[in-house]
Tab-separated table of C-alpha atoms in Angstrom:
chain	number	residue	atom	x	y	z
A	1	UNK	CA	-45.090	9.535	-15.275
A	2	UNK	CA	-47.186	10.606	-12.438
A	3	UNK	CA	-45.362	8.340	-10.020
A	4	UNK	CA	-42.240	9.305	-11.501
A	5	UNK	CA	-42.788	13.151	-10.386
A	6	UNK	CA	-44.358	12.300	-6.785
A	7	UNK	CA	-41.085	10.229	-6.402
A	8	UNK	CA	-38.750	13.422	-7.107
A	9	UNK	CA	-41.035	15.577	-5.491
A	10	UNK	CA	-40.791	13.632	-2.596
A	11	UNK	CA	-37.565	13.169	-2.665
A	12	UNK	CA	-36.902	17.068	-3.096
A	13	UNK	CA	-38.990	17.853	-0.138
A	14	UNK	CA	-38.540	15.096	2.432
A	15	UNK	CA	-35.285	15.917	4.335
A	16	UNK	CA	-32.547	13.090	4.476
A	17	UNK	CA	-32.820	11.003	7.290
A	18	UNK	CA	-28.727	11.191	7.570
A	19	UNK	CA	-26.560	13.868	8.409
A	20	UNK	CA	-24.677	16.029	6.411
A	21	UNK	CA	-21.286	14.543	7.843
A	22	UNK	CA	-22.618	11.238	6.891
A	23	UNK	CA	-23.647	11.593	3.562
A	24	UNK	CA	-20.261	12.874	2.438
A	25	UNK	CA	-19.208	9.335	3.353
A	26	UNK	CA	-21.665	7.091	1.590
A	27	UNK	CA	-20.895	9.533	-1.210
A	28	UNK	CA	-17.263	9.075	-1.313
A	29	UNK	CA	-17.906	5.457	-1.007
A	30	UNK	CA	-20.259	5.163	-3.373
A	31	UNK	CA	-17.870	7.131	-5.940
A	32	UNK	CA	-15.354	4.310	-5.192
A	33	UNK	CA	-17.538	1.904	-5.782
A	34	UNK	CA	-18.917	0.229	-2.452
A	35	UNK	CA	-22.156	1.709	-1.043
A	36	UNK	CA	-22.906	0.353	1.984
A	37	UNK	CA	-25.845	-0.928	3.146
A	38	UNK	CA	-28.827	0.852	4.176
A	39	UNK	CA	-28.270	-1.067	7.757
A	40	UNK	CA	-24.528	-0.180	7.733
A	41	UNK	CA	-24.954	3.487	6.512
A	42	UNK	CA	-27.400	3.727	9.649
A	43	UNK	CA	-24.773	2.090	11.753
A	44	UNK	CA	-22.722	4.993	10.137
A	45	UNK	CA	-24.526	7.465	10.874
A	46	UNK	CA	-25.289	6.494	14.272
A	47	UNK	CA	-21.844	6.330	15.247
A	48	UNK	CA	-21.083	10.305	13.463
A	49	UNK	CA	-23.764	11.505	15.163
A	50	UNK	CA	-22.705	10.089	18.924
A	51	UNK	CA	-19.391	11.989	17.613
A	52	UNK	CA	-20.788	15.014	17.041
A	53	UNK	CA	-22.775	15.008	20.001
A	54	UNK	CA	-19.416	14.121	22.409
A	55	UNK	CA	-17.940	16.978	21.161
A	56	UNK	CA	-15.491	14.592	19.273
A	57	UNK	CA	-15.838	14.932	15.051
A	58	UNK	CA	-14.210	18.441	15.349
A	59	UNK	CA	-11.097	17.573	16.812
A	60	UNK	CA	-11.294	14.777	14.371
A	61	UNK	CA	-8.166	14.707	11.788
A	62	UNK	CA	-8.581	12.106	10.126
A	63	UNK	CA	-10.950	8.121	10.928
A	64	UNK	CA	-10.999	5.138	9.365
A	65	UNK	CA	-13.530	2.567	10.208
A	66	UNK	CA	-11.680	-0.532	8.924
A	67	UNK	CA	-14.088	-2.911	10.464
A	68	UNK	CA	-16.292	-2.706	7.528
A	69	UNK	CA	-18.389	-4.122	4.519
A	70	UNK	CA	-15.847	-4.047	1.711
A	71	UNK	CA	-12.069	-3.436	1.357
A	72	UNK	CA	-13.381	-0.184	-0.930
A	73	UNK	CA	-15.849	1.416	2.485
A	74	UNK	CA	-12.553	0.671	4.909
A	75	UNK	CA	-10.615	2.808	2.303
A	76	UNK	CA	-12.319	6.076	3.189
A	77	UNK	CA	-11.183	9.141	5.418
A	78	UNK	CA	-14.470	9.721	7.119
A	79	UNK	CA	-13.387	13.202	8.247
A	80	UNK	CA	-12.099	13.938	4.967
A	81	UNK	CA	-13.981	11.899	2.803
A	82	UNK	CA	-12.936	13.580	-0.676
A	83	UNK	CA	-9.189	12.594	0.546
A	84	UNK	CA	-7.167	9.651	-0.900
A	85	UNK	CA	-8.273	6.439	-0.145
A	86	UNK	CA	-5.945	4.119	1.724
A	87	UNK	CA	-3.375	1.998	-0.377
A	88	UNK	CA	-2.872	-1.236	0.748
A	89	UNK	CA	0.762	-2.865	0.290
A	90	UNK	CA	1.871	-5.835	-0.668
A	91	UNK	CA	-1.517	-7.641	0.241
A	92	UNK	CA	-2.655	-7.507	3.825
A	93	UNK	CA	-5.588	-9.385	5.028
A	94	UNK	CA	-9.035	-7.315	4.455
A	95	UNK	CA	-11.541	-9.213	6.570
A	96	UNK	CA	-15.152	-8.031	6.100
A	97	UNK	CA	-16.236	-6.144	9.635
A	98	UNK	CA	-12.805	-7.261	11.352
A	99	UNK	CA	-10.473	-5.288	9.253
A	100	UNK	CA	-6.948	-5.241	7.854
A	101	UNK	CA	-4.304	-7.622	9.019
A	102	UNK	CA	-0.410	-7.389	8.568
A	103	UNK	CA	1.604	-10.191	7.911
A	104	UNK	CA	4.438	-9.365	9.684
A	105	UNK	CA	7.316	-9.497	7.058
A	106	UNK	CA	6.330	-6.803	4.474
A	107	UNK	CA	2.292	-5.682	3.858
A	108	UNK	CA	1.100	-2.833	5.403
A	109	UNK	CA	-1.480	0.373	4.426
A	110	UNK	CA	-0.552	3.736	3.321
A	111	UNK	CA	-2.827	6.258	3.994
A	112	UNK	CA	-1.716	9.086	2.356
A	113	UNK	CA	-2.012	11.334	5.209
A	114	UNK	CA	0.719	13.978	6.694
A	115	UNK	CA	-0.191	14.356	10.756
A	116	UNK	CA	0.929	18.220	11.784
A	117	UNK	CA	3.179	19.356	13.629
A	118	UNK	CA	1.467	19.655	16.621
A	119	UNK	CA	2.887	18.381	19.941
A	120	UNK	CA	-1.414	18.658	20.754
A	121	UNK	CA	-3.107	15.540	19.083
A	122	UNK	CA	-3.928	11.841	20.103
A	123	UNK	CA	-4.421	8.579	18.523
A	124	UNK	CA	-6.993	5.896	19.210
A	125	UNK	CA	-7.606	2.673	17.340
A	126	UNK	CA	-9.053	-0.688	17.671
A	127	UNK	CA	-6.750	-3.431	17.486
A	128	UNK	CA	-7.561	-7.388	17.810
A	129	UNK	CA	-4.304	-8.585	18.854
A	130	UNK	CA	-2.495	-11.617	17.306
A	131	UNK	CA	0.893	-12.482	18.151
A	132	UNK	CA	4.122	-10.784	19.329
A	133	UNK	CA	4.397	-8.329	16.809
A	134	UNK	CA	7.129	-5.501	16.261
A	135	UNK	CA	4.834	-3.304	13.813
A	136	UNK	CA	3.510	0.013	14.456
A	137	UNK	CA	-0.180	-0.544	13.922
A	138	UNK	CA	-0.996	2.911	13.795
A	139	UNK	CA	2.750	4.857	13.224
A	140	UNK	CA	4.094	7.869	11.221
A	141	UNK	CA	7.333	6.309	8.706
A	142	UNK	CA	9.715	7.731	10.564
A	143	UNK	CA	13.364	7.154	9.369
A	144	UNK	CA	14.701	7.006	12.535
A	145	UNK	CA	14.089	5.658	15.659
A	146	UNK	CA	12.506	8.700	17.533
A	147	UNK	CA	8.597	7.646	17.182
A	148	UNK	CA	7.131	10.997	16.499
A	149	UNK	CA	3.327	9.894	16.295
A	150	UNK	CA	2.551	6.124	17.049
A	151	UNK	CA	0.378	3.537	18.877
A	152	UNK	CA	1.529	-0.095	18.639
A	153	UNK	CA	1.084	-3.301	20.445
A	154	UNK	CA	4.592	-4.887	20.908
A	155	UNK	CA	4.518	-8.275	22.147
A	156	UNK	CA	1.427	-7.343	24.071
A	157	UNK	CA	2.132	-4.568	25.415
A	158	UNK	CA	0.661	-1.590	24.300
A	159	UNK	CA	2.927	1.657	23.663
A	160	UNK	CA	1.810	5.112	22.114
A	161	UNK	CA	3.582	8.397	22.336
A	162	UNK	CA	3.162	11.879	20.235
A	163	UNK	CA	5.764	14.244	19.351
A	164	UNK	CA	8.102	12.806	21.875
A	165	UNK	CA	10.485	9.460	22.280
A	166	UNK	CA	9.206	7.363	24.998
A	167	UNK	CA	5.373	7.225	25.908
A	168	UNK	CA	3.520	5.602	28.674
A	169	UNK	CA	3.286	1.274	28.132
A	170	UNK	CA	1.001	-1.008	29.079
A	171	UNK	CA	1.078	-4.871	29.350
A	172	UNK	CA	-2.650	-6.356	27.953
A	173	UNK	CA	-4.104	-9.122	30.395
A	174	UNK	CA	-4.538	-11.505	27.444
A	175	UNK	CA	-8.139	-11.861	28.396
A	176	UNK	CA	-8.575	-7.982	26.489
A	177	UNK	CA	-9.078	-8.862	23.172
A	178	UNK	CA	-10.272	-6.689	20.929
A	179	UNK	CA	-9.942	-3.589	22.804
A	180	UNK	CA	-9.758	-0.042	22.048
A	181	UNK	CA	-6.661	2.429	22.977
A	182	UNK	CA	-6.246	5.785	23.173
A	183	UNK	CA	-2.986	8.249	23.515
A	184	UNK	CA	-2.965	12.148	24.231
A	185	UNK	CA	-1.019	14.604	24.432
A	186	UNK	CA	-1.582	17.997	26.011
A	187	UNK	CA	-0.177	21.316	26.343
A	188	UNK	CA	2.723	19.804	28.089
A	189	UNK	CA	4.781	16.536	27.594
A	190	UNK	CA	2.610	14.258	29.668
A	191	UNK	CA	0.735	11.618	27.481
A	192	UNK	CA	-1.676	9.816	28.401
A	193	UNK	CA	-2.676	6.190	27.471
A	194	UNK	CA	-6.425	4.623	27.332
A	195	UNK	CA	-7.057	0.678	27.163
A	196	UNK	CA	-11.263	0.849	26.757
A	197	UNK	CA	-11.509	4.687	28.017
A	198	UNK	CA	-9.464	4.360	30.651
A	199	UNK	CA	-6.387	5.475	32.062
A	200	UNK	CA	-3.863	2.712	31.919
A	201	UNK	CA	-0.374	4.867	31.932
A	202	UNK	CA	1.478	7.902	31.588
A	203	UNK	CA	4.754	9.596	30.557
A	204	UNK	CA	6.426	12.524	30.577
A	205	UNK	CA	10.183	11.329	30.049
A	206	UNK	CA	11.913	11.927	26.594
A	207	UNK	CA	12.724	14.221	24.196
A	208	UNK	CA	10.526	16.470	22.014
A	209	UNK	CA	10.243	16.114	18.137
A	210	UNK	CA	8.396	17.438	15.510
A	211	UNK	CA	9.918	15.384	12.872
A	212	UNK	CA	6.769	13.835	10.917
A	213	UNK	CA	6.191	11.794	7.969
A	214	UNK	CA	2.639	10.217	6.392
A	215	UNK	CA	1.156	8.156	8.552
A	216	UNK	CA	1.202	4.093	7.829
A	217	UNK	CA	-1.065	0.995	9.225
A	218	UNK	CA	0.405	-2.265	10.239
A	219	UNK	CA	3.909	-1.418	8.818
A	220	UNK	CA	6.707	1.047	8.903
A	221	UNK	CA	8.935	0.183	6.130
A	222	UNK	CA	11.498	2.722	7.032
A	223	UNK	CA	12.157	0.651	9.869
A	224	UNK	CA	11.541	-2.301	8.772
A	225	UNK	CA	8.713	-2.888	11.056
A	226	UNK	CA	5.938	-4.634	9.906
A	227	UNK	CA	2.592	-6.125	12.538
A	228	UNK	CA	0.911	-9.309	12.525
A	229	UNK	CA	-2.139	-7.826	14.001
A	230	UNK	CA	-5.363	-6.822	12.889
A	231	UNK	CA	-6.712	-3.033	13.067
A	232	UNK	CA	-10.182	-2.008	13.037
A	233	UNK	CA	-10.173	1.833	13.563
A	234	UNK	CA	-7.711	4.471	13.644
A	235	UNK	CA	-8.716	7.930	14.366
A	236	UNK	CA	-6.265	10.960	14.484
A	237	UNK	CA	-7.763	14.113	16.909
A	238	UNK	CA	-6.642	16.846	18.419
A	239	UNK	CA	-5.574	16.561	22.425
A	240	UNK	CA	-8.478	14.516	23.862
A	241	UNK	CA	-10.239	14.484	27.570
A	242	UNK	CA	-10.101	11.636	29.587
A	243	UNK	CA	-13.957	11.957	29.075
A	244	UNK	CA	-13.580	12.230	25.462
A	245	UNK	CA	-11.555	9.272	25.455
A	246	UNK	CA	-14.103	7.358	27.276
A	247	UNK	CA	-16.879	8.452	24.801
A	248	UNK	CA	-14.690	7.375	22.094
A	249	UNK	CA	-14.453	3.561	23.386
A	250	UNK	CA	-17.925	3.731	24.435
A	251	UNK	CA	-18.803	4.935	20.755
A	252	UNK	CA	-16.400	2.546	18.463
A	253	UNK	CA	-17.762	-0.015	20.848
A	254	UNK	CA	-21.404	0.436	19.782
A	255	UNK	CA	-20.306	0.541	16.361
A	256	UNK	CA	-18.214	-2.978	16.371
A	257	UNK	CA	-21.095	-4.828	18.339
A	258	UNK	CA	-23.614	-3.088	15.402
A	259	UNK	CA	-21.723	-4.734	12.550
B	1	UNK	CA	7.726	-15.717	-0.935
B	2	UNK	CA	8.453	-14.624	-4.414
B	3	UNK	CA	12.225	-13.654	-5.263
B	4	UNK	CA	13.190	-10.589	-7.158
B	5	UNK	CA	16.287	-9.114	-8.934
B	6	UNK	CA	16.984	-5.229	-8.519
B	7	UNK	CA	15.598	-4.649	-11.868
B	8	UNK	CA	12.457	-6.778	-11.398
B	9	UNK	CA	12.275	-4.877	-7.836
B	10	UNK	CA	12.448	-1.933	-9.041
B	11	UNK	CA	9.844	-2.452	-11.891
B	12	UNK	CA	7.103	-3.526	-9.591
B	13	UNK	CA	7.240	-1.176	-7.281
B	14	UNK	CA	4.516	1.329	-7.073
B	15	UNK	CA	0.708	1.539	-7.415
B	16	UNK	CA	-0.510	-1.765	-9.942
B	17	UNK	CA	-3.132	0.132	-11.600
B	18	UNK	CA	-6.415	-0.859	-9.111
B	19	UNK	CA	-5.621	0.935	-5.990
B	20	UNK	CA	-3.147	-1.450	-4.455
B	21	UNK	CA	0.802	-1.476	-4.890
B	22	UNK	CA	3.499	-3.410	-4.283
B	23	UNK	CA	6.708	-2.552	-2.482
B	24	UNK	CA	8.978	-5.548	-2.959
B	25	UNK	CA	11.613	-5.651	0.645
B	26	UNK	CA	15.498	-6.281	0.129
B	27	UNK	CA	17.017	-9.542	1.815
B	28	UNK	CA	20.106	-8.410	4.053
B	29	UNK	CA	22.136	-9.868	1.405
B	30	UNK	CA	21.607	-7.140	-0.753
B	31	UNK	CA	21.214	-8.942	-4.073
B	32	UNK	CA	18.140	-9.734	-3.621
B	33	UNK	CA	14.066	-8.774	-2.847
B	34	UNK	CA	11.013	-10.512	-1.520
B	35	UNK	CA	7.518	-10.197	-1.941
B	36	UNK	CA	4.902	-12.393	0.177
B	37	UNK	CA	3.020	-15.418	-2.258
B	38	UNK	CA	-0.130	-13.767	-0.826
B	39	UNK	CA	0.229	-10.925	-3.799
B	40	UNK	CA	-0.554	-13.723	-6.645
B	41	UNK	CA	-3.669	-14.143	-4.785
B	42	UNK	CA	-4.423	-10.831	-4.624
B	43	UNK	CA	-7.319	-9.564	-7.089
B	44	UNK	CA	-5.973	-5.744	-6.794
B	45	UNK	CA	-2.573	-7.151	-8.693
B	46	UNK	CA	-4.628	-8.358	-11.032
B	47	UNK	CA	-2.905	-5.903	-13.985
B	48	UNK	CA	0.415	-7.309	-13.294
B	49	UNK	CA	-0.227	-10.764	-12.327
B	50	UNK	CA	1.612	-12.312	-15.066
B	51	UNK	CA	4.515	-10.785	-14.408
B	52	UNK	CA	4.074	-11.889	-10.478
B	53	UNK	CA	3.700	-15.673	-12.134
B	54	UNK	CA	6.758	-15.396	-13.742
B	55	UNK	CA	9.172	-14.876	-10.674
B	56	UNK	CA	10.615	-17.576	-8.881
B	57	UNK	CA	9.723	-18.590	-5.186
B	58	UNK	CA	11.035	-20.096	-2.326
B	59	UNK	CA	10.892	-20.712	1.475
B	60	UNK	CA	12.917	-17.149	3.069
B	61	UNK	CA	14.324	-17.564	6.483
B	62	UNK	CA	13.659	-14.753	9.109
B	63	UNK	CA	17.053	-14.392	9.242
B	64	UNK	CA	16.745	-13.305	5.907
B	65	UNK	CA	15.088	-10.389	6.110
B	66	UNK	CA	16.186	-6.656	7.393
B	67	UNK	CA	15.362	-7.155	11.527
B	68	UNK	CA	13.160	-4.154	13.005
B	69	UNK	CA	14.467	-1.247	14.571
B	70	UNK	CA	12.904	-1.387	17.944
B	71	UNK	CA	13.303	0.800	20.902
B	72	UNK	CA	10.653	2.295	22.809
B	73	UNK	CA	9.914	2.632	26.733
C-alpha cells in the first residue's frame, strides 16, 4: 500500500517529461487504441517541440505523421488530435514507419478535413516516390479541374498550387528519393515550391479560386485520380517563410531518420 | 479485382464498421464496378468479408477504368 501511494504521489508531483501539445497525441492515440512507444512518443515529442520552437505548430492546420508505428498512430490529426481519424479507402498499403501507399486504380485516405478559404496557407509532405503516377498525394476532391489546394508528384515531377489553377513544377532528379516538399502561398498569387527547404519554383499565372472540398491522400475520386506513391507526412499551415520551410524539412527529416 | 453490380455497389459503399470503407469505382461501361482483391485481405473489412468472398473476380484492363482528369502547369 505504501508503494502504491509514493507511486501516485510521485506521479502527482513530478511534472511530465512531455509537452502539453504532445500528450494530447499519445492520448488520442491511446483512445484509438495504439500507444506508441516510449522511444516513439519521445521521437514525438521531439519533433512538436522543434515545431514550437520554429515558430511552426501555430500556423499548423492540420499534420499527420504517416511514417509511423501502427496504421491506428498514422490515423491521428496531431494539431487537432480530438478530430476524426483518417479513413482509409478501399485498402491502401500501411507500411510501419514508411506510410500509406496508393495503388493507383481506386484506394486512397479520407481525412475528414475541410481546408479554408484562405488564398494564405501551404502544404508540405513527405513523399517516397514510386512510379508515374496521376494522383494527388496530398489534394482537396475537387469536382473539377481547377486544383484549389494540392501537392502531387506527376510522373516525377512535382506540382503544388493553393487557391489558384496552375502552380510552380518541378522535375525530381531521380536520385531525390524520399524527399520533402513544400508549397506557399502569400498575400499575393505567387506560390512558392520547396524540394528539402528549398526553393525549387514559382508561379504566379492562373486564375484565383476559393472553391474547396475535404482534403484526400493518394486519391481524388472526383477525378478519378488515384497515386501509386507512398506518403509519409502531410501538414496543412498557414503561409510559410522560406525559413520556415527550411525548418520544416530540417525537422520531418530528424523525425524520419529517428524512426 | 472484384466485380460488382449497381446494387452490390451501392451496398458496400461506406464505412465497414472498423474504421475503414470501401468505395467500389464504376468501369466506363457503366454496368459495372470494381474493387481492388487487396480489400479481401484487408483485416479492417473484416465485418463484411463474406460478402467481399462472394463477388466474382477477374483481370480489369486499364482501359477499363474512368481515365484521370489531368491538367496542371
Amino acid at each position: 500500500m505504501t508503494a502504491l501511494i509514493k507511486q501516485t504521489l510521485l506521479q502527482i508531483i513530478t511534472p511530465s517529461q512531455y509537452v502539453a501539445q504532445s500528450e494530447a497525441i499519445f492520448a488520442r492515440m491511446q483512445s484509438a487504441g495504439s500507444l506508441p512507444t516510449a522511444g516513439r512518443r519521445t521521437l514525438i515529442d521531439t519533433t512538436v517541440r522543434k515545431l514550437i520552437e520554429a515558430g511552426i505548430w501555430p500556423l499548423g492546420k492540420a499534420l499527420w505523421v504517416l511514417r509511423a508505428e501502427t496504421a491506428i498512430q498514422a490515423s491521428v490529426n496531431w494539431i487537432t488530435p480530438s478530430a476524426s481519424l483518417l479513413v482509409p479507402v478501399n485498402s491502401p498499403v500501411f507500411t510501419a514507419n514508411s506510410g500509406y501507399t496508393g495503388d493507383g486504380v481506386s484506394a486512397y485516405i479520407t481525412t475528414g478535413f475541410t481546408p479554408s478559404s484562405s488564398s494564405q496557407q501551404a502544404i508540405s509532405g513527405e513523399l517516397v516516390a514510386g512510379s508515374n503516377s496521376a494522383g494527388g498525394e496530398i489534394s482537396t476532391n475537387d469536382t473539377s479541374s481547377i486544383f484549389t489546394l494540392t501537392l502531387r508528384n506527376t510522373a516525377g515531377t512535382i506540382f503544388g498550387t493553393v487557391q489558384r489553377t496552375n502552380g510552380p513544377t518541378y522535375s525530381l532528379p531521380g536520385s531525390i528519393n524520399p524527399y520533402i516538399a513544400t508549397v506557399s502561398r502569400g498575400a499575393t498569387a505567387a506560390r512558392t515550391l520547396y524540394l528539402n527547404g528549398a526553393i525549387v519554383g514559382t508561379n504566379s499565372t492562373g486564375t484565383d479560386t476559393t472553391a474547396i472540398a475535404a482534403l484526400n491522400f493518394l486519391g481524388q475520386p472526383a477525378r478519378s485520380s488515384y497515386s501509386v506513391n507512398t506518403l509519409g507526412m502531410a501538414f496543412i499551415t498557414d503561409t510559410v517563410t522560406d525559413t520556415q520551410a527550411a525548418a520544416i524539412n530540417t525537422i520531418f527529416t530528424a523525425y524520419r531518420n529517428g524512426v | 479485382m472484384l466485380i460488382l453490380n449497381g446494387t452490390q455497389a451501392a451496398a458496400l459503399t461506406g464505412p465497414t464498421g472498423l474504421g475503414a470503407a470501401l468505395n467500389p469505382v464504376p468501369l466506363v461501361t457503366g454496368d459495372a464496378w470494381v474493387l481492388p482483391a487487396a480489400v479481401l485481405l484487408d483485416p479492417m473489412h473484416a465485418l463484411v468479408v463474406e460478402r467481399l468472398s462472394a463477388l466474382p473476380k477477374r483481370y480489369v484492363l486499364h482501359t477499363e477504368l474512368p481515365q484521370p482528369v489531368n491538367e496542371e502547369g
